[in-house]
PDB file of C-alpha atoms in Angstrom:
ATOM      1  CA  LEU A   3      17.071  52.123 -37.361  1.00  0.00           C
ATOM      2  CA  GLN A   4      20.699  51.262 -37.481  1.00  0.00           C
ATOM      3  CA  LYS A   5      22.536  50.720 -40.723  1.00  0.00           C
ATOM      4  CA  ALA A   6      24.812  47.779 -41.281  1.00  0.00           C
ATOM      5  CA  VAL A   7      26.832  47.475 -44.480  1.00  0.00           C
ATOM      6  CA  HIS A   8      28.270  44.152 -45.500  1.00  0.00           C
ATOM      7  CA  SER A   9      31.197  43.443 -47.899  1.00  0.00           C
ATOM      8  CA  ASP A  10      28.706  43.665 -50.822  1.00  0.00           C
ATOM      9  CA  PRO A  11      27.983  47.442 -51.116  1.00  0.00           C
ATOM     10  CA  TYR A  12      24.475  46.637 -52.411  1.00  0.00           C
ATOM     11  CA  ALA A  13      23.622  44.436 -49.452  1.00  0.00           C
ATOM     12  CA  MET A  14      22.803  47.150 -46.968  1.00  0.00           C
ATOM     13  CA  VAL A  15      20.676  45.968 -44.031  1.00  0.00           C
ATOM     14  CA  LEU A  16      18.800  48.175 -41.579  1.00  0.00           C
ATOM     15  CA  GLY A  17      18.492  46.943 -38.084  1.00  0.00           C
ATOM     16  CA  ALA A  18      15.393  48.127 -36.133  1.00  0.00           C
ATOM     17  CA  PHE A  19      15.347  48.097 -32.366  1.00  0.00           C
ATOM     18  CA  ASP A  20      12.493  50.410 -31.313  1.00  0.00           C
ATOM     19  CA  ILE A  21       9.324  52.079 -32.642  1.00  0.00           C
ATOM     20  CA  LEU A  22       7.945  55.407 -31.466  1.00  0.00           C
ATOM     21  CA  HIS A  23       5.023  56.043 -33.905  1.00  0.00           C
ATOM     22  CA  LEU A  24       2.813  53.759 -35.984  1.00  0.00           C
ATOM     23  CA  ASN A  25       0.020  54.765 -38.386  1.00  0.00           C
ATOM     24  CA  GLY A  26      -0.398  58.195 -36.651  1.00  0.00           C
ATOM     25  CA  HIS A  27      -0.340  56.704 -33.106  1.00  0.00           C
ATOM     26  CA  ASP A  28       2.231  57.854 -30.575  1.00  0.00           C
ATOM     27  CA  LEU A  29       3.779  54.762 -28.913  1.00  0.00           C
ATOM     28  CA  ARG A  30       6.221  56.643 -26.601  1.00  0.00           C
ATOM     29  CA  ASP A  31       4.110  56.078 -23.476  1.00  0.00           C
ATOM     30  CA  ILE A  32       4.090  52.315 -23.977  1.00  0.00           C
ATOM     31  CA  GLY A  33       6.840  50.310 -22.261  1.00  0.00           C
ATOM     32  CA  CYS A  34       9.922  49.362 -24.243  1.00  0.00           C
ATOM     33  CA  LYS A  35       9.147  45.629 -24.283  1.00  0.00           C
ATOM     34  CA  ALA A  36       5.630  46.252 -25.651  1.00  0.00           C
ATOM     35  CA  ARG A  37       6.981  48.682 -28.273  1.00  0.00           C
ATOM     36  CA  ARG A  38       9.435  46.065 -29.449  1.00  0.00           C
ATOM     37  CA  GLU A  39       6.668  43.409 -29.726  1.00  0.00           C
ATOM     38  CA  ILE A  40       4.703  45.796 -31.981  1.00  0.00           C
ATOM     39  CA  LEU A  41       7.859  46.380 -34.057  1.00  0.00           C
ATOM     40  CA  PHE A  42       8.557  42.634 -34.368  1.00  0.00           C
ATOM     41  CA  GLY A  43       5.015  42.127 -35.587  1.00  0.00           C
ATOM     42  CA  ILE A  44       5.286  44.560 -38.470  1.00  0.00           C
ATOM     43  CA  ILE A  45       8.671  43.576 -39.908  1.00  0.00           C
ATOM     44  CA  LYS A  46       8.162  41.230 -42.800  1.00  0.00           C
ATOM     45  CA  PRO A  47      10.272  38.058 -43.232  1.00  0.00           C
ATOM     46  CA  ASN A  48      13.273  38.344 -45.605  1.00  0.00           C
ATOM     47  CA  SER A  49      13.011  42.166 -45.414  1.00  0.00           C
ATOM     48  CA  ARG A  50      16.043  44.464 -45.714  1.00  0.00           C
ATOM     49  CA  ILE A  51      14.904  45.668 -42.285  1.00  0.00           C
ATOM     50  CA  GLN A  52      15.909  43.140 -39.539  1.00  0.00           C
ATOM     51  CA  PHE A  53      14.577  43.081 -36.027  1.00  0.00           C
ATOM     52  CA  SER A  54      17.376  43.705 -33.501  1.00  0.00           C
ATOM     53  CA  GLU A  55      16.960  40.768 -31.058  1.00  0.00           C
ATOM     54  CA  ALA A  56      17.290  41.391 -27.316  1.00  0.00           C
ATOM     55  CA  MET A  57      19.947  39.498 -25.419  1.00  0.00           C
ATOM     56  CA  PRO A  58      18.624  38.928 -21.911  1.00  0.00           C
ATOM     57  CA  GLY A  59      21.068  37.777 -19.272  1.00  0.00           C
ATOM     58  CA  ASP A  60      24.055  39.061 -17.318  1.00  0.00           C
ATOM     59  CA  ALA A  61      25.143  42.481 -18.671  1.00  0.00           C
ATOM     60  CA  LYS A  62      28.831  41.856 -17.962  1.00  0.00           C
ATOM     61  CA  ALA A  63      28.801  38.513 -19.802  1.00  0.00           C
ATOM     62  CA  ILE A  64      27.017  40.057 -22.811  1.00  0.00           C
ATOM     63  CA  PHE A  65      29.378  42.965 -22.924  1.00  0.00           C
ATOM     64  CA  TYR A  66      32.367  40.583 -22.800  1.00  0.00           C
ATOM     65  CA  LEU A  67      30.965  38.682 -25.784  1.00  0.00           C
ATOM     66  CA  ALA A  68      30.363  41.931 -27.750  1.00  0.00           C
ATOM     67  CA  ASP A  69      33.898  43.124 -26.930  1.00  0.00           C
ATOM     68  CA  GLN A  70      35.434  39.802 -28.090  1.00  0.00           C
ATOM     69  CA  ALA A  71      33.422  40.059 -31.322  1.00  0.00           C
ATOM     70  CA  GLY A  72      34.933  43.475 -32.016  1.00  0.00           C
ATOM     71  CA  LEU A  73      31.560  45.339 -31.615  1.00  0.00           C
ATOM     72  CA  GLU A  74      31.538  48.934 -30.458  1.00  0.00           C
ATOM     73  CA  GLY A  75      29.412  48.131 -27.377  1.00  0.00           C
ATOM     74  CA  ILE A  76      25.992  47.262 -26.110  1.00  0.00           C
ATOM     75  CA  VAL A  77      22.808  49.221 -25.353  1.00  0.00           C
ATOM     76  CA  SER A  78      20.871  48.225 -22.195  1.00  0.00           C
ATOM     77  CA  LYS A  79      17.240  49.276 -21.759  1.00  0.00           C
ATOM     78  CA  ARG A  80      14.711  48.893 -18.966  1.00  0.00           C
ATOM     79  CA  ALA A  81      12.017  46.578 -20.285  1.00  0.00           C
ATOM     80  CA  ASP A  82       9.116  48.661 -18.902  1.00  0.00           C
ATOM     81  CA  SER A  83      10.513  52.078 -19.715  1.00  0.00           C
ATOM     82  CA  LYS A  84       8.540  54.681 -21.633  1.00  0.00           C
ATOM     83  CA  TYR A  85      10.389  56.547 -24.302  1.00  0.00           C
ATOM     84  CA  ARG A  86      11.720  60.021 -23.267  1.00  0.00           C
ATOM     85  CA  SER A  87      14.082  62.110 -25.404  1.00  0.00           C
ATOM     86  CA  GLY A  88      17.138  63.582 -23.769  1.00  0.00           C
ATOM     87  CA  PRO A  89      19.344  62.170 -20.968  1.00  0.00           C
ATOM     88  CA  THR A  90      17.705  59.356 -19.106  1.00  0.00           C
ATOM     89  CA  SER A  91      18.642  56.472 -16.815  1.00  0.00           C
ATOM     90  CA  ASN A  92      16.241  54.156 -18.658  1.00  0.00           C
ATOM     91  CA  TRP A  93      18.875  53.144 -21.182  1.00  0.00           C
ATOM     92  CA  LEU A  94      22.606  52.968 -21.116  1.00  0.00           C
ATOM     93  CA  LYS A  95      25.225  52.572 -23.861  1.00  0.00           C
ATOM     94  CA  THR A  96      28.368  50.714 -22.674  1.00  0.00           C
ATOM     95  CA  LYS A  97      31.163  51.364 -25.214  1.00  0.00           C
ATOM     96  CA  SER A  98      33.983  49.053 -26.062  1.00  0.00           C
ATOM     97  CA  PHE A  99      37.418  50.605 -26.711  1.00  0.00           C
ATOM     98  CA  THR A 100      40.623  49.257 -28.181  1.00  0.00           C
ATOM     99  CA  GLU A 101      44.067  50.664 -28.881  1.00  0.00           C
ATOM    100  CA  GLY A 102      45.944  50.788 -32.183  1.00  0.00           C
ATOM    101  CA  GLU A 103      48.855  52.482 -33.950  1.00  0.00           C
ATOM    102  CA  PHE A 104      48.211  55.189 -36.560  1.00  0.00           C
ATOM    103  CA  GLU A 105      50.332  57.666 -38.513  1.00  0.00           C
ATOM    104  CA  LEU A 106      50.121  61.371 -37.769  1.00  0.00           C
ATOM    105  CA  LEU A 107      48.962  63.527 -40.730  1.00  0.00           C
ATOM    106  CA  GLY A 108      48.840  66.748 -38.854  1.00  0.00           C
ATOM    107  CA  VAL A 109      47.748  68.626 -35.787  1.00  0.00           C
ATOM    108  CA  GLU A 110      44.748  70.950 -35.757  1.00  0.00           C
ATOM    109  CA  ARG A 111      44.969  73.701 -33.126  1.00  0.00           C
ATOM    110  CA  GLU A 112      42.581  76.625 -32.791  1.00  0.00           C
ATOM    111  CA  PRO A 113      42.632  79.152 -29.931  1.00  0.00           C
ATOM    112  CA  GLY A 114      40.187  78.209 -27.199  1.00  0.00           C
ATOM    113  CA  LYS A 115      39.489  74.750 -28.611  1.00  0.00           C
ATOM    114  CA  ALA A 116      40.828  71.259 -27.932  1.00  0.00           C
ATOM    115  CA  ALA A 117      43.721  70.173 -30.198  1.00  0.00           C
ATOM    116  CA  PHE A 118      43.228  67.179 -32.517  1.00  0.00           C
ATOM    117  CA  ALA A 119      45.628  64.769 -34.134  1.00  0.00           C
ATOM    118  CA  LEU A 120      44.602  63.879 -37.711  1.00  0.00           C
ATOM    119  CA  LEU A 121      45.114  60.104 -38.184  1.00  0.00           C
ATOM    120  CA  ALA A 122      46.033  57.898 -41.143  1.00  0.00           C
ATOM    121  CA  GLU A 123      46.364  54.193 -41.712  1.00  0.00           C
ATOM    122  CA  PRO A 124      50.035  53.278 -41.219  1.00  0.00           C
ATOM    123  CA  GLY A 125      51.921  53.354 -44.492  1.00  0.00           C
ATOM    124  CA  THR A 126      48.968  54.599 -46.649  1.00  0.00           C
ATOM    125  CA  ARG A 127      48.518  58.212 -45.518  1.00  0.00           C
ATOM    126  CA  LYS A 128      44.707  57.602 -45.882  1.00  0.00           C
ATOM    127  CA  TYR A 129      42.785  59.768 -43.417  1.00  0.00           C
ATOM    128  CA  VAL A 130      40.720  57.692 -40.992  1.00  0.00           C
ATOM    129  CA  GLY A 131      39.656  60.249 -38.353  1.00  0.00           C
ATOM    130  CA  SER A 132      40.945  62.446 -35.559  1.00  0.00           C
ATOM    131  CA  ALA A 133      41.816  62.024 -31.870  1.00  0.00           C
ATOM    132  CA  PHE A 134      41.726  64.417 -28.897  1.00  0.00           C
ATOM    133  CA  ILE A 135      45.233  65.287 -27.784  1.00  0.00           C
ATOM    134  CA  THR A 136      44.823  64.520 -24.053  1.00  0.00           C
ATOM    135  CA  LEU A 137      48.489  64.260 -23.109  1.00  0.00           C
ATOM    136  CA  GLY A 138      49.995  66.082 -20.136  1.00  0.00           C
ATOM    137  CA  ARG A 139      51.713  69.404 -20.697  1.00  0.00           C
ATOM    138  CA  GLU A 140      55.291  67.924 -21.071  1.00  0.00           C
ATOM    139  CA  MET A 141      54.168  65.300 -23.591  1.00  0.00           C
ATOM    140  CA  ARG A 142      52.116  67.908 -25.516  1.00  0.00           C
ATOM    141  CA  GLU A 143      55.199  70.116 -25.831  1.00  0.00           C
ATOM    142  CA  ARG A 144      57.329  67.160 -26.996  1.00  0.00           C
ATOM    143  CA  LEU A 145      54.678  66.287 -29.594  1.00  0.00           C
ATOM    144  CA  TRP A 146      54.459  69.845 -30.878  1.00  0.00           C
ATOM    145  CA  LYS A 147      58.264  69.950 -31.163  1.00  0.00           C
ATOM    146  CA  ARG A 148      58.112  66.759 -33.242  1.00  0.00           C
ATOM    147  CA  VAL A 149      55.456  68.337 -35.459  1.00  0.00           C
ATOM    148  CA  GLN A 150      57.553  71.422 -35.995  1.00  0.00           C
ATOM    149  CA  GLU A 151      60.604  69.258 -36.878  1.00  0.00           C
ATOM    150  CA  HIS A 152      58.606  67.155 -39.396  1.00  0.00           C
ATOM    151  CA  VAL A 153      56.563  69.809 -41.266  1.00  0.00           C
ATOM    152  CA  GLY A 154      55.262  68.459 -44.523  1.00  0.00           C
ATOM    153  CA  PRO A 155      52.679  69.099 -47.191  1.00  0.00           C
ATOM    154  CA  PRO A 156      49.048  68.173 -46.753  1.00  0.00           C
ATOM    155  CA  PRO A 157      47.901  64.854 -48.299  1.00  0.00           C
ATOM    156  CA  GLU A 158      46.411  65.410 -51.743  1.00  0.00           C
ATOM    157  CA  ALA A 159      43.076  64.014 -50.808  1.00  0.00           C
ATOM    158  CA  MET A 160      42.609  66.301 -47.744  1.00  0.00           C
ATOM    159  CA  ARG A 161      40.568  69.469 -47.971  1.00  0.00           C
ATOM    160  CA  LYS A 162      42.144  72.690 -46.764  1.00  0.00           C
ATOM    161  CA  ARG A 163      42.152  73.048 -43.004  1.00  0.00           C
ATOM    162  CA  PRO A 164      43.667  76.483 -42.144  1.00  0.00           C
ATOM    163  CA  ALA A 165      44.312  75.672 -38.459  1.00  0.00           C
ATOM    164  CA  THR A 166      46.264  72.496 -39.267  1.00  0.00           C
ATOM    165  CA  GLN A 167      50.052  72.035 -39.136  1.00  0.00           C
ATOM    166  CA  TRP A 168      50.741  69.157 -41.593  1.00  0.00           C
ATOM    167  CA  VAL A 169      53.413  66.555 -40.877  1.00  0.00           C
ATOM    168  CA  ALA A 170      55.704  64.549 -43.144  1.00  0.00           C
ATOM    169  CA  PRO A 171      55.417  60.701 -42.913  1.00  0.00           C
ATOM    170  CA  GLY A 172      57.074  58.954 -40.053  1.00  0.00           C
ATOM    171  CA  VAL A 173      55.414  60.035 -36.745  1.00  0.00           C
ATOM    172  CA  LYS A 174      53.510  57.146 -35.192  1.00  0.00           C
ATOM    173  CA  LEU A 175      50.787  57.566 -32.649  1.00  0.00           C
ATOM    174  CA  ARG A 176      49.203  55.184 -30.114  1.00  0.00           C
ATOM    175  CA  ILE A 177      45.443  55.778 -30.087  1.00  0.00           C
ATOM    176  CA  LYS A 178      42.520  54.638 -27.914  1.00  0.00           C
ATOM    177  CA  HIS A 179      39.338  54.460 -29.937  1.00  0.00           C
ATOM    178  CA  LEU A 180      35.898  52.954 -30.140  1.00  0.00           C
ATOM    179  CA  ARG A 181      35.759  49.411 -31.542  1.00  0.00           C
ATOM    180  CA  GLY A 182      34.039  48.892 -34.876  1.00  0.00           C
ATOM    181  CA  ASP A 183      34.830  50.197 -38.393  1.00  0.00           C
ATOM    182  CA  HIS A 184      38.594  50.715 -38.650  1.00  0.00           C
ATOM    183  CA  SER A 185      38.205  52.893 -41.762  1.00  0.00           C
ATOM    184  CA  HIS A 186      36.574  55.569 -39.605  1.00  0.00           C
ATOM    185  CA  ILE A 187      37.981  56.064 -36.155  1.00  0.00           C
ATOM    186  CA  ARG A 188      35.543  57.520 -33.571  1.00  0.00           C
ATOM    187  CA  HIS A 189      35.705  58.684 -29.960  1.00  0.00           C
ATOM    188  CA  ALA A 190      39.491  58.588 -30.104  1.00  0.00           C
ATOM    189  CA  SER A 191      42.155  60.001 -27.791  1.00  0.00           C
ATOM    190  CA  LEU A 192      45.913  60.093 -28.135  1.00  0.00           C
ATOM    191  CA  LEU A 193      47.785  57.968 -25.576  1.00  0.00           C
ATOM    192  CA  GLY A 194      51.310  58.485 -26.784  1.00  0.00           C
ATOM    193  CA  PHE A 195      53.605  58.794 -29.842  1.00  0.00           C
ATOM    194  CA  SER A 196      56.888  57.478 -31.231  1.00  0.00           C
ATOM    195  CA  ASP A 197      59.685  59.843 -30.245  1.00  0.00           C
ATOM    196  CA  GLU A 198      62.255  58.062 -32.456  1.00  0.00           C
ATOM    197  CA  GLU A 199      64.107  59.915 -35.170  1.00  0.00           C
TER     198      GLU A 199
END
């Protein structure tokens, strides 16, 4: 099941796209298309659970439409594939990314771990997620210098994070992230930052 929440917080809809067990029967050795036909047959009309329709056709064209609609990507499955847990070539998720500007709240650095930039909506200081700092060495050093020059208190709403150097407002970041819900940034990486005083 996949959850979809609309503007009305009470109008939550669950999207169903596969079924693995039914009434004590294991369906994993049945092909994907047949499993989905079983699933379609048990979802009642006007239910809060909606059947996730397949979109047959050219994968590139479908991905283009999903990307233009601001969706986070598409999942492609082989119609005759049996369900197997773990990595498999029977299904593929193609992710759609976009770029945006965010404000830097702080940098989290722990020895032996990747560094993260903590992100906020511009102008609000509202935390929306974190991004890997994947810059080259020179740019990382410039960013850390900026962080040291703009030390600030943690936002009131943020829990304590001992490995974080908090930053005063004003440092802007360019972030690549997965399309979708802008209130929670996912699969994000830092592309660059504003070096203006």
